[in-house]
Amino acid sequence: MLMSLLIKNIGELFDGRRIIRNTCIYVEDGIIKSIGKEEETDEIIDAKGKFIMPGFVDCHTHAIFSGYRDFELEWKIDGISYKEIAERGGGIGYTVEQTKKASKERLLRETMKRVKEMIKHGTTTAEMKSGYGLDLENEMKMLEVINKIDKIDVIPTFLVHAIPAGKNADEYIEEVIGEIIPEIARRKLAKFIDIFCEEGYFNVKQSERVLVEGKKYGMTPKIHADEFSCIGCSELAAEIYAVSADHLLMTDEKSMEKMAKAGVIATLLPAVPFVLNTPYPNARKMMKAGLKIALATDLNPNCYVTNMQFIVQLACYKMKMKPIEALKAATLNAAKAIKMDHLVGSIEEGKKADLLIMDSPSHSFIAYEIGRNMVSTVIKSGKIIWQSEE
Ligand SMILES: [Zn+2]
């Protein structure tokens, strides 16, 4: 039986590109059928003049891990260096240790808790990276769990994240190329391959080897680039036609232009400079260079945020993006950054009915008001999956 749904009395609609006023959306079997036509339906939702937008697409997360790092916050406030935090037993080493110890069941349980928070704040599609296992067994464990997550669309990425204890970068890369990539491909566990290209982690040459190898096995390259230094990682993204280059805090103009030419999406993660107290990426310069901007949380134990509305607020107040630009970056462009834009990221005929009814009168309010969860109803594929109590 065909299930139909009409959402009427929409005050303002952001469809992923532009604003439409006083309209309605008609949905059949979870797919958007028309906009602006009041068809006969089984179910009607009265939006009561509220603002409606596509579900957020969080296109860069490390949402799967075990072990929170709240204990580090006081150390960070006291100015203790990342190196000393690691020596005191914190840092990524702690997360790797805890994630290795966790069973699949526990990892799934802990991750689903975060996914529920993401949903509550309006995320209906998310990318999720492995990268806290750092060996065949534990990277596979993370990817298996990512592939089990339901309720929203979750896109899995294999991330070469750090150098495992007791190994050097080249040794780990041999293991990645010789064992881990072929096994992931055999079991079809990841759509993307990603690497942390940075001084002290993996250099440009090592990153290129890994990404090109992943590409051979059918995974699309992404790259963590220019977070702390500009050593050529974003240029590499352009050369190998990565779908996105992420972070880009230190990117120079030349690299921006190269990436724009190659069609690489600039995925910006403003919660990272927020927690690190460092300068924000230059979004306006990137847009001027012709780059498409996507926004994401970078949800991880060192930057613990599940709320994409906050990311939009940071993008506007701190990176000088206009509200409509930030919303597009957090929906349609974010979907492009994970090659999901044929299905999600905008409200148009033929796409999934992933919609948010917001307790706000306009799109600009999402950027303007800080800190309150403005989501009133979350609809995923035409079904209500979360509703606020009001
Ligand atoms: Zn990241």
mmCIF file of C-alpha atoms and ligand atoms in Angstrom:
data_model
loop_
_atom_site.group_PDB
_atom_site.id
_atom_site.type_symbol
_atom_site.label_atom_id
_atom_site.label_comp_id
_atom_site.label_asym_id
_atom_site.label_seq_id
_atom_site.Cartn_x
_atom_site.Cartn_y
_atom_site.Cartn_z
ATOM 1 C CA MET A 1 0.000 0.000 0.000
ATOM 2 C CA LEU A 2 1.204 3.455 -0.941
ATOM 3 C CA MET A 3 1.853 5.719 2.063
ATOM 4 C CA SER A 4 1.358 9.398 1.399
ATOM 5 C CA LEU A 5 2.051 12.451 3.505
ATOM 6 C CA LEU A 6 1.372 16.166 3.075
ATOM 7 C CA ILE A 7 3.193 18.814 5.064
ATOM 8 C CA LYS A 8 1.155 21.994 4.748
ATOM 9 C CA ASN A 9 1.257 25.563 6.061
ATOM 10 C CA ILE A 10 5.015 25.869 5.654
ATOM 11 C CA GLY A 11 5.918 29.494 6.400
ATOM 12 C CA GLU A 12 9.385 29.398 4.916
ATOM 13 C CA LEU A 13 11.089 26.537 3.103
ATOM 14 C CA PHE A 14 14.794 26.225 2.381
ATOM 15 C CA ASP A 15 15.063 23.556 -0.301
ATOM 16 C CA GLY A 16 18.861 23.276 -0.264
ATOM 17 C CA ARG A 17 19.411 26.188 -2.679
ATOM 18 C CA ARG A 18 16.813 28.892 -2.168
ATOM 19 C CA ILE A 19 13.948 30.123 0.007
ATOM 20 C CA ILE A 20 10.316 29.485 -0.935
ATOM 21 C CA ARG A 21 7.479 31.015 1.120
ATOM 22 C CA ASN A 22 3.977 29.682 1.941
ATOM 23 C CA THR A 23 4.222 26.246 0.409
ATOM 24 C CA CYS A 24 3.661 22.540 1.059
ATOM 25 C CA ILE A 25 5.477 19.240 0.401
ATOM 26 C CA TYR A 26 3.821 16.057 -0.823
ATOM 27 C CA VAL A 27 5.544 12.725 -0.075
ATOM 28 C CA GLU A 28 4.810 9.186 -1.332
ATOM 29 C CA ASP A 29 6.509 6.113 0.122
ATOM 30 C CA GLY A 30 9.224 8.213 1.710
ATOM 31 C CA ILE A 31 10.082 10.074 -1.514
ATOM 32 C CA ILE A 32 9.304 13.726 -2.278
ATOM 33 C CA LYS A 33 6.729 13.813 -5.095
ATOM 34 C CA SER A 34 5.872 17.495 -5.392
ATOM 35 C CA ILE A 35 6.348 20.898 -3.812
ATOM 36 C CA GLY A 36 3.563 23.461 -3.708
ATOM 37 C CA LYS A 37 0.662 21.139 -4.650
ATOM 38 C CA GLU A 38 -1.891 20.137 -1.982
ATOM 39 C CA GLU A 39 -2.602 16.519 -2.971
ATOM 40 C CA GLU A 40 -5.080 14.133 -1.270
ATOM 41 C CA THR A 41 -3.254 12.185 1.461
ATOM 42 C CA ASP A 42 -3.492 9.617 4.238
ATOM 43 C CA GLU A 43 -1.576 11.814 6.651
ATOM 44 C CA ILE A 44 -1.286 15.569 7.057
ATOM 45 C CA ILE A 45 1.248 17.453 9.148
ATOM 46 C CA ASP A 46 0.383 21.082 9.844
ATOM 47 C CA ALA A 47 3.664 23.015 10.009
ATOM 48 C CA LYS A 48 1.818 26.032 11.488
ATOM 49 C CA GLY A 49 3.921 28.553 9.623
ATOM 50 C CA LYS A 50 7.231 27.138 10.802
ATOM 51 C CA PHE A 51 10.489 26.989 8.876
ATOM 52 C CA ILE A 52 11.281 23.720 7.057
ATOM 53 C CA MET A 53 14.631 22.578 5.704
ATOM 54 C CA PRO A 54 16.389 19.381 4.539
ATOM 55 C CA GLY A 55 17.794 17.132 7.270
ATOM 56 C CA PHE A 56 21.393 18.054 8.092
ATOM 57 C CA VAL A 57 24.110 15.979 6.427
ATOM 58 C CA ASP A 58 27.051 15.658 8.824
ATOM 59 C CA CYS A 59 29.697 14.739 6.242
ATOM 60 C CA HIS A 60 32.726 14.323 8.552
ATOM 61 C CA THR A 61 32.462 12.492 11.879
ATOM 62 C CA HIS A 62 34.473 10.181 14.088
ATOM 63 C CA ALA A 63 31.284 9.301 15.966
ATOM 64 C CA ILE A 64 32.368 5.727 16.672
ATOM 65 C CA PHE A 65 34.815 5.416 19.572
ATOM 66 C CA SER A 66 34.967 4.300 23.160
ATOM 67 C CA GLY A 67 36.144 6.432 26.084
ATOM 68 C CA TYR A 68 35.373 10.115 26.575
ATOM 69 C CA ARG A 69 38.181 12.597 27.195
ATOM 70 C CA ASP A 70 36.451 15.136 29.437
ATOM 71 C CA PHE A 71 39.291 14.623 31.951
ATOM 72 C CA GLU A 72 41.645 16.450 29.548
ATOM 73 C CA LEU A 73 39.688 19.687 29.492
ATOM 74 C CA GLU A 74 41.206 21.154 32.665
ATOM 75 C CA TRP A 75 44.686 20.277 31.393
ATOM 76 C CA LYS A 76 43.939 22.044 28.123
ATOM 77 C CA ILE A 77 42.655 25.096 29.986
ATOM 78 C CA ASP A 78 45.914 25.133 31.975
ATOM 79 C CA GLY A 79 47.803 25.213 28.671
ATOM 80 C CA ILE A 80 49.299 21.738 28.927
ATOM 81 C CA SER A 81 50.634 20.683 25.526
ATOM 82 C CA TYR A 82 49.128 17.943 23.399
ATOM 83 C CA LYS A 83 52.386 16.022 23.787
ATOM 84 C CA GLU A 84 52.235 16.131 27.581
ATOM 85 C CA ILE A 85 48.539 15.197 27.572
ATOM 86 C CA ALA A 86 49.549 12.126 25.558
ATOM 87 C CA GLU A 87 52.330 11.367 28.069
ATOM 88 C CA ARG A 88 49.798 11.605 30.905
ATOM 89 C CA GLY A 89 47.724 8.916 29.173
ATOM 90 C CA GLY A 90 45.300 11.127 27.241
ATOM 91 C CA GLY A 91 45.061 12.066 23.591
ATOM 92 C CA ILE A 92 44.289 9.830 20.654
ATOM 93 C CA GLY A 93 46.321 7.012 22.289
ATOM 94 C CA TYR A 94 43.691 6.818 25.043
ATOM 95 C CA THR A 95 40.868 6.609 22.510
ATOM 96 C CA VAL A 96 42.674 3.888 20.544
ATOM 97 C CA GLU A 97 43.266 1.894 23.750
ATOM 98 C CA GLN A 98 39.619 2.155 24.855
ATOM 99 C CA THR A 99 38.245 1.433 21.384
ATOM 100 C CA LYS A 100 40.438 -1.661 21.036
ATOM 101 C CA LYS A 101 39.155 -2.943 24.392
ATOM 102 C CA ALA A 102 35.480 -2.423 23.501
ATOM 103 C CA SER A 103 33.399 -5.278 22.088
ATOM 104 C CA LYS A 104 31.365 -4.736 18.913
ATOM 105 C CA GLU A 105 28.192 -4.730 20.994
ATOM 106 C CA ARG A 106 29.516 -2.055 23.313
ATOM 107 C CA LEU A 107 30.795 0.083 20.430
ATOM 108 C CA LEU A 108 27.415 -0.131 18.725
ATOM 109 C CA ARG A 109 25.575 0.758 21.930
ATOM 110 C CA GLU A 110 27.803 3.768 22.635
ATOM 111 C CA THR A 111 27.664 4.978 19.031
ATOM 112 C CA MET A 112 23.875 4.636 18.817
ATOM 113 C CA LYS A 113 23.594 6.894 21.846
ATOM 114 C CA ARG A 114 25.482 9.572 19.900
ATOM 115 C CA VAL A 115 23.451 8.902 16.763
ATOM 116 C CA LYS A 116 20.282 9.562 18.783
ATOM 117 C CA GLU A 117 21.704 12.918 19.876
ATOM 118 C CA MET A 118 22.583 13.708 16.256
ATOM 119 C CA ILE A 119 19.017 12.880 15.153
ATOM 120 C CA LYS A 120 17.530 15.019 17.915
ATOM 121 C CA HIS A 121 19.546 17.958 16.586
ATOM 122 C CA GLY A 122 18.440 17.357 13.001
ATOM 123 C CA THR A 123 21.064 15.125 11.380
ATOM 124 C CA THR A 124 19.480 12.563 9.035
ATOM 125 C CA THR A 125 22.610 11.464 7.113
ATOM 126 C CA ALA A 126 26.147 11.127 8.465
ATOM 127 C CA GLU A 127 29.546 10.015 7.344
ATOM 128 C CA MET A 128 31.462 7.974 9.916
ATOM 129 C CA LYS A 129 35.158 7.126 9.953
ATOM 130 C CA SER A 130 37.127 4.246 11.410
ATOM 131 C CA GLY A 131 40.647 5.114 12.536
ATOM 132 C CA TYR A 132 40.869 4.298 16.255
ATOM 133 C CA GLY A 133 41.725 0.644 15.665
ATOM 134 C CA LEU A 134 45.047 1.055 13.843
ATOM 135 C CA ASP A 135 45.329 -2.645 13.020
ATOM 136 C CA LEU A 136 43.455 -5.059 10.765
ATOM 137 C CA GLU A 137 41.279 -6.587 13.487
ATOM 138 C CA ASN A 138 40.194 -3.345 15.121
ATOM 139 C CA GLU A 139 39.718 -1.282 11.953
ATOM 140 C CA MET A 140 37.483 -4.098 10.649
ATOM 141 C CA LYS A 141 35.608 -4.118 13.954
ATOM 142 C CA MET A 142 34.906 -0.379 13.691
ATOM 143 C CA LEU A 143 33.772 -0.624 10.066
ATOM 144 C CA GLU A 144 31.505 -3.587 10.818
ATOM 145 C CA VAL A 145 29.808 -1.570 13.556
ATOM 146 C CA ILE A 146 29.473 1.523 11.322
ATOM 147 C CA ASN A 147 27.749 -0.672 8.725
ATOM 148 C CA LYS A 148 25.246 -1.848 11.362
ATOM 149 C CA ILE A 149 23.956 1.601 12.289
ATOM 150 C CA ASP A 150 20.378 2.250 11.257
ATOM 151 C CA LYS A 151 17.762 4.989 11.825
ATOM 152 C CA ILE A 152 19.702 7.382 9.575
ATOM 153 C CA ASP A 153 21.881 6.895 6.488
ATOM 154 C CA VAL A 154 25.472 6.315 7.599
ATOM 155 C CA ILE A 155 28.289 6.353 5.059
ATOM 156 C CA PRO A 156 31.433 4.438 6.109
ATOM 157 C CA THR A 157 34.990 5.699 5.570
ATOM 158 C CA PHE A 158 38.233 3.879 6.258
ATOM 159 C CA LEU A 159 40.577 6.399 7.878
ATOM 160 C CA VAL A 160 44.346 6.020 8.202
ATOM 161 C CA HIS A 161 44.411 8.179 11.291
ATOM 162 C CA ALA A 162 47.624 7.827 13.301
ATOM 163 C CA ILE A 163 50.800 5.833 13.698
ATOM 164 C CA PRO A 164 50.167 2.815 15.953
ATOM 165 C CA ALA A 165 52.351 2.420 19.059
ATOM 166 C CA GLY A 166 55.463 0.353 18.331
ATOM 167 C CA LYS A 167 55.393 1.010 14.576
ATOM 168 C CA ASN A 168 56.563 3.776 12.266
ATOM 169 C CA ALA A 169 54.427 5.431 9.595
ATOM 170 C CA ASP A 170 55.909 3.372 6.728
ATOM 171 C CA GLU A 171 55.334 0.099 8.580
ATOM 172 C CA TYR A 172 51.694 0.949 9.209
ATOM 173 C CA ILE A 173 51.237 1.979 5.569
ATOM 174 C CA GLU A 174 52.612 -1.385 4.416
ATOM 175 C CA GLU A 175 50.012 -3.064 6.641
ATOM 176 C CA VAL A 176 47.269 -0.754 5.312
ATOM 177 C CA ILE A 177 48.152 -1.478 1.674
ATOM 178 C CA GLY A 178 49.030 -5.138 2.045
ATOM 179 C CA GLU A 179 46.234 -6.274 4.353
ATOM 180 C CA ILE A 180 43.659 -3.745 5.478
ATOM 181 C CA ILE A 181 42.562 -2.173 2.157
ATOM 182 C CA PRO A 182 42.120 -5.523 0.352
ATOM 183 C CA GLU A 183 40.093 -6.927 3.260
ATOM 184 C CA ILE A 184 37.824 -3.862 3.446
ATOM 185 C CA ALA A 185 37.265 -4.040 -0.308
ATOM 186 C CA ARG A 186 36.566 -7.771 -0.211
ATOM 187 C CA ARG A 187 33.884 -7.239 2.408
ATOM 188 C CA LYS A 188 32.646 -3.950 0.899
ATOM 189 C CA LEU A 189 32.841 -2.173 4.244
ATOM 190 C CA ALA A 190 33.831 1.368 3.183
ATOM 191 C CA LYS A 191 32.809 3.822 0.476
ATOM 192 C CA PHE A 192 35.621 6.306 1.128
ATOM 193 C CA ILE A 193 39.288 6.195 2.079
ATOM 194 C CA ASP A 194 40.787 9.024 4.114
ATOM 195 C CA ILE A 195 44.180 9.826 5.661
ATOM 196 C CA PHE A 196 45.477 12.296 8.228
ATOM 197 C CA CYS A 197 48.036 14.131 6.085
ATOM 198 C CA GLU A 198 50.061 16.220 8.535
ATOM 199 C CA GLU A 199 53.549 16.864 9.861
ATOM 200 C CA GLY A 200 54.360 14.130 12.371
ATOM 201 C CA TYR A 201 51.626 11.843 11.000
ATOM 202 C CA PHE A 202 51.568 10.888 7.299
ATOM 203 C CA ASN A 203 53.404 12.964 4.706
ATOM 204 C CA VAL A 204 52.160 13.811 1.208
ATOM 205 C CA LYS A 205 53.972 10.877 -0.418
ATOM 206 C CA GLN A 206 52.607 8.345 2.067
ATOM 207 C CA SER A 207 49.121 9.852 1.775
ATOM 208 C CA GLU A 208 49.222 9.646 -2.011
ATOM 209 C CA ARG A 209 50.237 5.974 -1.888
ATOM 210 C CA VAL A 210 47.369 5.072 0.429
ATOM 211 C CA LEU A 211 44.685 7.086 -1.393
ATOM 212 C CA VAL A 212 45.711 5.874 -4.857
ATOM 213 C CA GLU A 213 45.715 2.290 -3.590
ATOM 214 C CA GLY A 214 42.271 2.739 -2.025
ATOM 215 C CA LYS A 215 40.996 4.171 -5.296
ATOM 216 C CA LYS A 216 42.176 1.034 -7.122
ATOM 217 C CA TYR A 217 39.958 -0.961 -4.770
ATOM 218 C CA GLY A 218 36.922 1.221 -5.461
ATOM 219 C CA MET A 219 37.079 3.602 -2.502
ATOM 220 C CA THR A 220 36.841 7.339 -3.206
ATOM 221 C CA PRO A 221 39.611 9.463 -1.640
ATOM 222 C CA LYS A 222 39.066 12.118 1.008
ATOM 223 C CA ILE A 223 41.827 13.785 2.963
ATOM 224 C CA HIS A 224 42.404 15.477 6.347
ATOM 225 C CA ALA A 225 44.444 18.413 5.017
ATOM 226 C CA ASP A 226 46.172 21.560 6.296
ATOM 227 C CA GLU A 227 44.921 21.341 9.892
ATOM 228 C CA PHE A 228 48.166 22.462 11.530
ATOM 229 C CA SER A 229 50.460 23.129 8.560
ATOM 230 C CA CYS A 230 50.308 23.599 4.790
ATOM 231 C CA ILE A 231 52.644 20.887 3.476
ATOM 232 C CA GLY A 232 50.934 20.158 0.165
ATOM 233 C CA CYS A 233 48.054 17.943 1.306
ATOM 234 C CA SER A 234 45.327 20.044 -0.325
ATOM 235 C CA GLU A 235 47.323 20.159 -3.570
ATOM 236 C CA LEU A 236 47.459 16.374 -3.407
ATOM 237 C CA ALA A 237 43.656 16.382 -3.010
ATOM 238 C CA ALA A 238 43.434 18.292 -6.302
ATOM 239 C CA GLU A 239 45.952 16.079 -8.095
ATOM 240 C CA ILE A 240 44.192 12.815 -7.255
ATOM 241 C CA TYR A 241 40.677 14.318 -7.575
ATOM 242 C CA ALA A 242 39.656 13.635 -3.993
ATOM 243 C CA VAL A 243 35.945 14.242 -3.419
ATOM 244 C CA SER A 244 36.770 16.505 -0.476
ATOM 245 C CA ALA A 245 39.622 18.020 1.494
ATOM 246 C CA ASP A 246 38.705 18.524 5.117
ATOM 247 C CA HIS A 247 39.809 21.041 7.838
ATOM 248 C CA LEU A 248 41.828 23.475 5.631
ATOM 249 C CA LEU A 249 42.797 25.789 8.493
ATOM 250 C CA MET A 250 46.190 26.689 6.970
ATOM 251 C CA THR A 251 45.457 26.393 3.236
ATOM 252 C CA ASP A 252 47.174 28.929 0.944
ATOM 253 C CA GLU A 253 45.553 30.627 -2.046
ATOM 254 C CA LYS A 254 47.397 28.577 -4.656
ATOM 255 C CA SER A 255 46.048 25.326 -3.199
ATOM 256 C CA MET A 256 42.540 26.778 -2.989
ATOM 257 C CA GLU A 257 42.602 27.546 -6.707
ATOM 258 C CA LYS A 258 43.960 24.101 -7.584
ATOM 259 C CA MET A 259 41.237 22.423 -5.549
ATOM 260 C CA ALA A 260 38.529 24.586 -7.100
ATOM 261 C CA LYS A 261 39.712 23.603 -10.576
ATOM 262 C CA ALA A 262 39.690 19.903 -9.688
ATOM 263 C CA GLY A 263 36.200 20.156 -8.157
ATOM 264 C CA VAL A 264 37.367 19.179 -4.658
ATOM 265 C CA ILE A 265 34.836 20.175 -1.994
ATOM 266 C CA ALA A 266 36.236 22.138 0.953
ATOM 267 C CA THR A 267 34.781 20.552 4.082
ATOM 268 C CA LEU A 268 35.169 22.993 6.947
ATOM 269 C CA LEU A 269 34.906 21.946 10.580
ATOM 270 C CA PRO A 270 34.586 25.139 12.644
ATOM 271 C CA ALA A 271 34.137 23.340 15.975
ATOM 272 C CA VAL A 272 37.822 22.358 15.740
ATOM 273 C CA PRO A 273 39.265 25.918 15.882
ATOM 274 C CA PHE A 274 36.562 26.603 18.497
ATOM 275 C CA VAL A 275 37.956 23.933 20.855
ATOM 276 C CA LEU A 276 41.609 24.546 19.932
ATOM 277 C CA ASN A 277 41.335 28.332 20.214
ATOM 278 C CA THR A 278 42.966 28.808 16.818
ATOM 279 C CA PRO A 279 41.988 30.917 13.775
ATOM 280 C CA TYR A 280 39.042 29.761 11.665
ATOM 281 C CA PRO A 281 39.406 28.759 7.991
ATOM 282 C CA ASN A 282 38.954 31.554 5.487
ATOM 283 C CA ALA A 283 35.612 30.530 4.003
ATOM 284 C CA ARG A 284 35.077 33.775 2.070
ATOM 285 C CA LYS A 285 38.431 33.480 0.334
ATOM 286 C CA MET A 286 37.658 29.873 -0.532
ATOM 287 C CA MET A 287 34.289 30.799 -2.002
ATOM 288 C CA LYS A 288 35.970 33.577 -3.974
ATOM 289 C CA ALA A 289 38.422 31.010 -5.345
ATOM 290 C CA GLY A 290 35.404 29.045 -6.588
ATOM 291 C CA LEU A 291 35.410 26.295 -3.957
ATOM 292 C CA LYS A 292 32.187 24.631 -2.837
ATOM 293 C CA ILE A 293 32.038 24.646 0.956
ATOM 294 C CA ALA A 294 30.589 21.845 3.062
ATOM 295 C CA LEU A 295 30.221 21.995 6.841
ATOM 296 C CA ALA A 296 30.453 19.191 9.388
ATOM 297 C CA THR A 297 30.940 18.608 13.120
ATOM 298 C CA ASP A 298 34.145 16.502 13.145
ATOM 299 C CA LEU A 299 32.445 14.843 16.145
ATOM 300 C CA ASN A 300 35.253 13.052 18.016
ATOM 301 C CA PRO A 301 36.433 12.661 21.635
ATOM 302 C CA ASN A 302 38.545 15.830 21.339
ATOM 303 C CA CYS A 303 35.727 17.896 19.780
ATOM 304 C CA TYR A 304 32.552 16.486 21.234
ATOM 305 C CA VAL A 305 29.668 18.045 19.341
ATOM 306 C CA THR A 306 26.637 16.358 17.775
ATOM 307 C CA ASN A 307 24.688 19.523 16.899
ATOM 308 C CA MET A 308 24.906 20.812 13.305
ATOM 309 C CA GLN A 309 22.930 23.952 14.215
ATOM 310 C CA PHE A 310 25.906 25.035 16.329
ATOM 311 C CA ILE A 311 28.206 24.435 13.347
ATOM 312 C CA VAL A 312 26.000 26.707 11.199
ATOM 313 C CA GLN A 313 26.178 29.351 13.951
ATOM 314 C CA LEU A 314 29.991 29.159 14.103
ATOM 315 C CA ALA A 315 30.189 29.340 10.290
ATOM 316 C CA CYS A 316 28.156 32.557 10.278
ATOM 317 C CA TYR A 317 29.528 34.333 13.339
ATOM 318 C CA LYS A 318 33.153 33.197 12.993
ATOM 319 C CA MET A 319 33.709 32.478 9.274
ATOM 320 C CA LYS A 320 31.517 35.214 7.822
ATOM 321 C CA MET A 321 29.273 32.844 5.888
ATOM 322 C CA LYS A 322 25.725 34.090 5.233
ATOM 323 C CA PRO A 323 22.958 31.998 6.856
ATOM 324 C CA ILE A 324 21.755 30.668 3.506
ATOM 325 C CA GLU A 325 25.331 29.784 2.467
ATOM 326 C CA ALA A 326 25.927 27.964 5.748
ATOM 327 C CA LEU A 327 22.653 26.029 5.481
ATOM 328 C CA LYS A 328 23.469 24.961 1.916
ATOM 329 C CA ALA A 329 26.954 23.912 3.093
ATOM 330 C CA ALA A 330 25.392 21.831 5.888
ATOM 331 C CA THR A 331 22.893 20.074 3.618
ATOM 332 C CA LEU A 332 23.296 19.944 -0.187
ATOM 333 C CA ASN A 333 27.061 20.560 -0.378
ATOM 334 C CA ALA A 334 27.638 18.181 2.533
ATOM 335 C CA ALA A 335 25.681 15.520 0.606
ATOM 336 C CA LYS A 336 27.952 16.168 -2.392
ATOM 337 C CA ALA A 337 31.014 15.713 -0.167
ATOM 338 C CA ILE A 338 29.871 12.143 0.536
ATOM 339 C CA LYS A 339 28.376 11.466 -2.916
ATOM 340 C CA MET A 340 24.854 11.219 -1.552
ATOM 341 C CA ASP A 341 23.364 14.248 -3.310
ATOM 342 C CA HIS A 342 21.319 12.076 -5.679
ATOM 343 C CA LEU A 343 19.336 10.908 -2.627
ATOM 344 C CA VAL A 344 19.541 13.499 0.151
ATOM 345 C CA GLY A 345 20.650 17.053 0.982
ATOM 346 C CA SER A 346 17.841 18.999 -0.668
ATOM 347 C CA ILE A 347 14.065 19.081 -0.882
ATOM 348 C CA GLU A 348 13.295 18.201 -4.482
ATOM 349 C CA GLU A 349 11.212 15.710 -6.409
ATOM 350 C CA GLY A 350 12.645 12.208 -6.375
ATOM 351 C CA LYS A 351 14.818 12.633 -3.277
ATOM 352 C CA LYS A 352 14.236 11.074 0.131
ATOM 353 C CA ALA A 353 11.817 13.005 2.320
ATOM 354 C CA ASP A 354 14.438 13.883 4.945
ATOM 355 C CA LEU A 355 12.936 17.017 6.461
ATOM 356 C CA LEU A 356 13.216 19.144 9.566
ATOM 357 C CA ILE A 357 10.382 21.202 10.960
ATOM 358 C CA MET A 358 12.151 23.910 12.934
ATOM 359 C CA ASP A 359 10.762 25.868 15.841
ATOM 360 C CA SER A 360 11.928 29.068 14.191
ATOM 361 C CA PRO A 361 10.190 31.547 11.903
ATOM 362 C CA SER A 362 12.946 31.767 9.278
ATOM 363 C CA HIS A 363 16.184 30.285 7.971
ATOM 364 C CA SER A 364 18.204 33.160 9.382
ATOM 365 C CA PHE A 365 17.115 32.228 12.912
ATOM 366 C CA ILE A 366 19.037 28.924 12.654
ATOM 367 C CA ALA A 367 22.244 30.946 12.455
ATOM 368 C CA TYR A 368 21.166 33.858 14.623
ATOM 369 C CA GLU A 369 19.980 32.165 17.805
ATOM 370 C CA ILE A 370 22.753 30.345 19.628
ATOM 371 C CA GLY A 371 22.647 27.157 21.645
ATOM 372 C CA ARG A 372 18.928 26.206 21.677
ATOM 373 C CA ASN A 373 17.863 23.061 19.868
ATOM 374 C CA MET A 374 15.440 24.550 17.329
ATOM 375 C CA VAL A 375 14.411 21.178 15.870
ATOM 376 C CA SER A 376 10.759 20.463 16.431
ATOM 377 C CA THR A 377 10.246 17.379 14.182
ATOM 378 C CA VAL A 378 12.709 15.116 12.347
ATOM 379 C CA ILE A 379 11.342 13.237 9.331
ATOM 380 C CA LYS A 380 13.521 10.525 7.758
ATOM 381 C CA SER A 381 12.319 8.960 4.482
ATOM 382 C CA GLY A 382 8.817 10.279 5.160
ATOM 383 C CA LYS A 383 8.618 8.950 8.739
ATOM 384 C CA ILE A 384 8.759 10.975 11.942
ATOM 385 C CA ILE A 385 11.795 9.691 13.860
ATOM 386 C CA TRP A 386 11.965 12.385 16.526
ATOM 387 C CA GLN A 387 9.698 15.077 17.917
ATOM 388 C CA SER A 388 10.231 17.691 20.619
ATOM 389 C CA GLU A 389 7.808 17.735 23.529
ATOM 390 C CA GLU A 390 6.163 21.101 22.842
HETATM 391 ZN ZN ZN B 1 38.407 14.399 11.290
#
